[in-house]
Coordinates of C-alpha atoms in Angstrom, one line a residue:
M278 CA 100.7 133.9 118.5
I279 CA 101.9 137.5 119.0
K280 CA 98.9 138.6 117.1
F281 CA 96.8 136.6 119.5
V282 CA 98.1 138.8 122.3
A283 CA 98.2 142.0 120.4
D284 CA 94.6 141.7 119.3
G285 CA 93.5 141.5 122.9
R286 CA 92.1 138.0 122.6
C287 CA 93.5 137.0 126.0
G288 CA 93.8 138.5 129.5
F289 CA 97.6 138.6 129.2
S290 CA 97.3 141.5 126.7
E291 CA 95.6 143.7 129.4
I292 CA 98.5 143.5 131.8
K293 CA 101.1 146.3 132.1
L294 CA 104.5 144.8 131.4
K295 CA 106.0 146.1 134.6
N296 CA 103.2 144.3 136.6
V297 CA 103.6 140.9 135.0
S298 CA 103.7 138.2 137.7
S299 CA 104.2 134.4 137.7
H300 CA 100.5 134.0 138.1
D301 CA 99.9 136.0 134.9
A302 CA 102.2 133.7 132.9
S303 CA 100.5 130.6 134.4
D304 CA 97.0 132.1 133.6
F305 CA 98.2 132.9 130.1
A306 CA 99.2 129.2 129.6
E307 CA 95.7 128.2 130.8
E308 CA 94.1 130.5 128.3
L309 CA 96.2 129.0 125.5
S310 CA 95.4 125.5 126.5
R311 CA 91.7 126.2 126.2
G312 CA 92.1 126.6 122.5
N313 CA 92.9 122.8 122.2
R314 CA 96.6 123.6 122.0
A315 CA 98.9 120.7 123.0
P316 CA 101.2 121.3 126.1
A317 CA 104.2 121.4 123.7
T318 CA 102.6 124.2 121.7
V319 CA 101.7 126.1 124.9
S320 CA 105.3 125.7 126.1
S321 CA 106.6 127.0 122.7
Y322 CA 104.3 130.1 122.9
L323 CA 105.4 130.9 126.4
T324 CA 109.0 130.6 125.4
H325 CA 108.5 132.9 122.4
V326 CA 106.9 135.5 124.6
C327 CA 109.7 135.4 127.2
H328 CA 112.3 135.6 124.3
I329 CA 110.7 138.8 122.9
L330 CA 110.3 140.4 126.3
A331 CA 113.9 139.6 127.1
E332 CA 115.2 141.7 124.3
D333 CA 116.8 145.0 125.3
D334 CA 114.2 147.0 123.5
F335 CA 111.5 145.5 125.8
G336 CA 112.8 144.0 129.0
P337 CA 114.9 146.6 130.7
A338 CA 113.0 149.5 129.1
Y339 CA 109.7 148.3 130.5
H340 CA 111.0 146.7 133.6
V341 CA 109.6 143.3 132.8
C342 CA 110.2 140.7 135.5
L343 CA 111.7 137.9 133.5
D344 CA 112.1 135.8 136.6
A345 CA 108.3 136.0 137.2
L346 CA 107.7 134.8 133.6
D347 CA 110.1 131.9 134.2
R348 CA 108.4 130.9 137.4
G349 CA 105.0 131.1 135.6
K350 CA 106.3 128.7 132.9
R351 CA 107.5 126.2 135.5
A352 CA 104.1 126.4 137.2
A353 CA 102.3 125.7 133.9
R354 CA 104.5 122.6 133.4
R355 CA 103.7 121.4 136.9
H356 CA 100.0 121.6 136.1
G357 CA 100.4 119.9 132.8
L358 CA 99.4 123.0 130.8
A359 CA 102.9 123.2 129.1
G360 CA 105.4 120.5 128.4
K361 CA 107.5 118.7 125.9
S362 CA 106.1 116.8 122.9
K363 CA 105.4 113.1 123.5
V364 CA 107.8 110.9 121.6
R365 CA 105.8 108.3 119.8
E366 CA 107.3 104.8 119.8
L367 CA 105.0 103.6 117.0
R368 CA 106.5 102.7 113.6
L369 CA 104.5 102.4 110.4
T370 CA 104.3 98.7 109.5
D371 CA 104.6 97.3 106.0
E372 CA 101.0 96.0 106.2
E373 CA 99.6 99.4 107.2
L374 CA 101.4 101.2 104.4
E375 CA 100.2 98.6 101.9
K376 CA 96.6 99.1 103.0
L377 CA 96.8 102.9 102.7
M378 CA 98.6 102.9 99.4
Q379 CA 96.1 100.4 97.9
Y380 CA 93.1 102.3 99.3
F381 CA 94.1 105.7 98.0
S382 CA 95.4 104.5 94.7
S383 CA 92.1 102.6 94.1
L384 CA 90.1 105.6 95.2
Y385 CA 92.0 107.9 92.7
E386 CA 91.7 105.4 89.9
G387 CA 87.9 105.4 90.4
N388 CA 87.7 109.2 90.4
K389 CA 90.5 111.3 89.0
R390 CA 89.1 114.3 90.7
C391 CA 90.2 112.9 94.1
I392 CA 93.4 114.0 95.7
P393 CA 96.1 111.5 94.8
V394 CA 97.0 110.9 98.5
H395 CA 99.1 107.9 97.7
Y396 CA 101.8 110.1 96.1
I397 CA 101.6 112.4 99.1
L398 CA 102.1 109.6 101.6
A399 CA 105.1 108.4 99.7
F400 CA 106.6 111.9 99.6
A401 CA 106.0 112.4 103.3
I402 CA 108.2 109.3 104.0
F403 CA 110.9 109.8 101.4
G404 CA 111.0 113.5 101.7
C405 CA 110.9 113.5 105.5
R406 CA 108.3 116.3 105.4
R407 CA 105.4 117.3 107.6
Q408 CA 101.9 117.6 106.0
S409 CA 101.8 121.4 106.1
E410 CA 105.3 121.6 104.6
I411 CA 104.4 119.3 101.7
T412 CA 101.4 121.3 100.5
S413 CA 103.3 124.6 100.7
I414 CA 106.3 123.6 98.5
K415 CA 106.3 125.5 95.2
W416 CA 107.9 124.4 92.0
D417 CA 110.1 127.5 92.3
D418 CA 111.3 126.1 95.7
F419 CA 112.6 122.9 94.0
E420 CA 116.0 122.9 92.4
E421 CA 117.7 119.6 91.5
D422 CA 118.7 118.1 94.9
D423 CA 117.2 120.7 97.3
I424 CA 113.9 122.2 98.2
L425 CA 113.0 125.3 100.2
V426 CA 110.8 124.3 103.1
R427 CA 108.7 127.3 104.1
G428 CA 107.6 127.8 107.7
M429 CA 109.3 124.7 109.0
K430 CA 108.5 124.1 112.7
H431 CA 111.0 125.6 115.1
P432 CA 111.0 125.3 118.9
R433 CA 111.6 129.0 119.5
R434 CA 109.7 130.4 116.5
P435 CA 106.0 129.6 116.4
E436 CA 105.8 131.1 113.0
G437 CA 108.4 128.6 111.7
I438 CA 111.5 129.3 109.6
D439 CA 112.3 128.8 105.9
T440 CA 114.9 126.1 105.5
I441 CA 116.8 124.5 102.6
A442 CA 116.5 120.7 102.8
T443 CA 118.2 118.0 100.7
L444 CA 116.0 115.6 98.7
T445 CA 116.6 111.9 98.7
D446 CA 116.6 110.2 95.3
E447 CA 113.3 108.5 96.3
A448 CA 111.7 111.9 97.1
K449 CA 112.8 113.3 93.7
R450 CA 111.3 110.2 92.0
I451 CA 107.9 110.8 93.7
I452 CA 107.9 114.4 92.6
A453 CA 108.7 113.4 89.0
L454 CA 105.9 110.8 89.1
H455 CA 103.3 113.1 90.6
G456 CA 102.7 115.0 87.4
A457 CA 103.4 118.0 85.1
R458 CA 104.3 121.5 86.4
G459 CA 100.8 122.8 85.8
T460 CA 100.4 124.6 89.2
V461 CA 102.4 126.9 91.4
R462 CA 102.7 124.3 94.2
I463 CA 104.0 120.8 93.7
F464 CA 101.2 119.3 95.8
P465 CA 98.4 121.9 95.4
Y466 CA 96.0 120.4 97.9
N467 CA 94.3 121.5 101.1
P468 CA 96.2 120.1 104.0
G469 CA 93.0 119.9 106.1
T470 CA 91.4 117.7 103.4
I471 CA 94.4 115.4 103.3
S472 CA 94.4 115.1 107.1
R473 CA 90.7 114.3 107.2
Q474 CA 91.0 111.7 104.4
F475 CA 94.0 110.0 106.1
T476 CA 92.1 109.8 109.4
D477 CA 89.0 108.4 107.7
A478 CA 91.0 105.9 105.8
C479 CA 92.7 104.6 109.0
K480 CA 89.4 104.1 110.6
L481 CA 88.0 102.4 107.6
L482 CA 91.0 100.1 107.3
G483 CA 91.2 99.3 111.0
I484 CA 94.6 101.0 111.5
K485 CA 94.8 102.3 115.0
D486 CA 96.8 105.1 116.6
L487 CA 98.5 106.2 113.4
H488 CA 98.7 109.8 112.4
F489 CA 100.0 111.5 109.3
H490 CA 102.9 113.0 111.4
D491 CA 104.1 109.4 111.9
L492 CA 105.0 109.2 108.2
W493 CA 107.6 112.0 108.8
H494 CA 108.9 110.1 111.8
E495 CA 109.1 106.9 109.6
G496 CA 111.1 108.8 106.9
I497 CA 113.7 110.1 109.3
S498 CA 114.1 106.6 110.9
W499 CA 114.4 105.1 107.4
V500 CA 117.2 107.5 106.5
R501 CA 119.1 106.7 109.7
E502 CA 118.6 103.0 109.2
K503 CA 120.1 103.3 105.8
G504 CA 123.3 104.2 107.6
W505 CA 123.4 107.9 106.8
S506 CA 125.3 110.0 109.2
V507 CA 123.6 112.4 111.6
S508 CA 124.8 115.4 109.7
H509 CA 123.6 114.0 106.4
T510 CA 120.2 113.2 107.9
M511 CA 119.9 116.7 109.3
M512 CA 120.4 118.0 105.8
V513 CA 117.4 116.0 104.7
S514 CA 115.1 116.6 107.7
G515 CA 116.1 120.2 108.2
H516 CA 116.7 119.8 112.0
S517 CA 119.0 122.3 113.5
S518 CA 120.1 120.2 116.5
T519 CA 121.1 116.6 117.0
Q520 CA 119.1 116.5 120.2
T521 CA 115.8 117.1 118.4
L522 CA 116.7 114.7 115.6
D523 CA 117.6 111.8 117.9
R524 CA 114.0 111.9 119.3
Y525 CA 112.7 110.8 115.9
S526 CA 115.4 108.3 115.0
K527 CA 114.3 105.0 116.3
L528 CA 116.8 102.7 114.8
R529 CA 116.1 99.0 114.1
I530 CA 118.8 97.6 112.0
R531 CA 121.2 98.9 109.3
N532 CA 119.3 98.3 106.1
D533 CA 117.0 100.0 103.6
R534 CA 113.5 98.6 104.2
Y535 CA 112.2 100.3 101.0
E536 CA 115.0 99.3 98.7
N537 CA 112.7 97.0 96.7
W538 CA 109.5 98.7 97.5
Q539 CA 107.0 97.6 94.9
W540 CA 105.0 100.8 94.9
F541 CA 107.7 102.7 93.1
D542 CA 106.9 100.7 89.9
R543 CA 103.2 100.8 90.6
L544 CA 103.2 104.5 91.1
E545 CA 105.1 104.9 87.8
K546 CA 102.4 102.9 86.0
L547 CA 99.7 104.9 87.7
S548 CA 101.3 108.2 86.7
E549 CA 101.2 107.3 83.0
G550 CA 98.7 109.6 81.3
R551 CA 98.6 112.1 84.3
A552 CA 98.2 115.6 83.1

């Protein structure tokens, strides 16, 4: 995002810092939203800019009016250009997951050159990881019970942060079943391709209003429903605050809905003979 400003790709980069007004911040938000960025993303970018300009090396030295920036952010929120992420209430159903696992496993069995998305879906849930995080994890980032999650999403850092996260036993099992260590990354696939295939599969299978991101949501909810403490869940999810974590912990009852999940054994059979 800083490069977006520094490269002169927006009007905000043309303004002298001492002349920044609330209208400039609001206009900047509008420019950002034109790039199909969600209100939550625009809000994060604005916060990041304000954070940088608030540093002693920038703010006082260049006489930046931080109050004007703050007023501009509030105006952007009023106009719907910036805002918080929408909390999805949807939970993945057993039927939906069964359809997806069956579809992608059959697709892979018919053509071994296809991406084995069924393993990735399982890891998204049991590893409590976002799609972009999954495809960036390297074998060198994996050590017994932990993984290094590179560029994990952070509300005040658009570039993300590197975070150590604990792996559940189920997530480690999926990694073991996925295959041999023949590549640098554990899941060496294009995240855009996975996203497109997931979306196409949902349309084909008649699954409505489900996104790959919901698998991450499902995983965190599953961990909490198992009865794990908030602090233990945070070690798995990588969240830095309980407030953020609670938004994605929609508890049902205290149980493990995947305790006897048949796909663990089925994935083990499918993995036999994988290179």
